[in-house]
Coordinates of C-alpha atoms in Angstrom, one line a residue:
X1 CA -38.0 -24.7 60.8
X2 CA -35.3 -22.6 61.5
X3 CA -35.5 -19.7 64.2
X4 CA -33.6 -16.7 63.4
X5 CA -32.7 -13.2 65.6
X6 CA -31.8 -9.6 63.7
X7 CA -30.5 -7.7 65.9
X8 CA -30.6 -3.4 64.7
X9 CA -29.8 -0.2 66.9
X10 CA -32.3 2.7 66.4
X11 CA -31.5 5.9 65.6
X12 CA -31.8 6.5 69.2
X13 CA -29.0 4.3 69.9
X14 CA -31.3 1.8 70.7
X15 CA -30.5 -2.2 70.1
X16 CA -33.8 -4.3 69.9
X17 CA -33.6 -8.3 69.4
X18 CA -36.0 -9.3 66.6
X19 CA -38.0 -12.6 65.4
X20 CA -37.4 -14.3 62.7
X21 CA -39.1 -18.3 62.3
X22 CA -36.9 -18.1 59.4
X23 CA -33.4 -17.8 58.2
X24 CA -35.4 -16.1 55.1
X25 CA -34.4 -13.1 56.9
X26 CA -31.2 -12.7 55.9
X27 CA -32.0 -12.9 52.4
X28 CA -33.5 -9.4 53.2
X29 CA -30.7 -7.5 55.8
X30 CA -26.7 -7.3 55.9
X31 CA -24.8 -7.2 59.2
X32 CA -23.3 -3.9 59.4
X33 CA -26.0 -1.6 57.2
X34 CA -28.0 1.4 57.8
X35 CA -30.7 1.4 56.3
X36 CA -32.9 4.3 56.0
X37 CA -35.8 4.0 57.5
X38 CA -38.5 3.8 55.3
X39 CA -36.4 0.6 53.2
X40 CA -35.8 -1.2 56.1
X41 CA -39.8 -1.1 57.7
X42 CA -40.1 -2.5 53.3
X43 CA -37.8 -5.3 53.9
X44 CA -38.6 -6.3 57.6
X45 CA -42.8 -6.6 56.4
X46 CA -40.9 -8.3 53.1
X47 CA -38.4 -10.6 55.7
X48 CA -41.0 -11.4 58.1
X49 CA -44.8 -11.8 55.4
X50 CA -42.1 -14.2 53.5
X51 CA -41.6 -15.8 57.3
X52 CA -44.1 -16.0 57.6
X53 CA -45.6 -17.3 55.2
X54 CA -43.1 -20.5 55.2
X55 CA -44.9 -21.6 58.6
X56 CA -47.9 -21.5 57.3
X57 CA -46.8 -23.9 54.3
X58 CA -44.9 -26.4 56.3
X59 CA -47.7 -25.6 59.1
X60 CA -50.7 -24.8 58.1
X61 CA -51.2 -21.8 59.9
X62 CA -49.3 -18.7 59.7
X63 CA -46.7 -17.5 62.1
X64 CA -48.4 -15.2 64.2
X65 CA -45.1 -14.3 66.2
X66 CA -43.5 -12.9 63.3
X67 CA -46.8 -10.8 62.4
X68 CA -46.5 -9.3 66.7
X69 CA -42.7 -8.7 65.8
X70 CA -44.0 -6.6 62.9
X71 CA -45.9 -4.6 64.9
X72 CA -43.0 -4.9 67.9
X73 CA -40.9 -2.6 65.1
X74 CA -43.3 0.1 63.4
X75 CA -44.9 0.6 66.6
X76 CA -40.9 1.9 67.7
X77 CA -40.4 2.7 64.5
X78 CA -43.6 5.5 64.5
X79 CA -40.9 7.5 66.6
X80 CA -38.8 8.0 64.3
X81 CA -41.1 8.9 60.8
X82 CA -40.7 13.2 61.6
X83 CA -36.5 12.2 60.7
X84 CA -35.6 12.1 56.5
X85 CA -32.3 10.6 57.7
X86 CA -34.0 8.0 59.8
X87 CA -31.7 4.8 59.7
X88 CA -31.5 1.8 61.9
X89 CA -28.3 -0.4 61.8
X90 CA -28.0 -4.3 61.5
X91 CA -26.5 -5.3 63.7
X92 CA -25.7 -9.0 63.2
X93 CA -28.2 -11.9 62.6
X94 CA -28.6 -15.2 64.5

């Protein structure tokens, strides 16, 4: 199963490289797009949930790394939750 990384920039200009166990993340996130924080979180939850489920279908167990990545994204996003204009930029997928 091909792994994919997606690089994002938070509203404070901090960048993170995030992990997905599947290229399905490309169906949910587009490089060069600024997503409102809530929309980004929704897309990340869906993408990493689908990716983890694909691992379950292939190997018989969910991908804990995908769920760990989602937890880190959600924890980082909490810092910007009070800003209604907060956006996350998806820089690239690789």
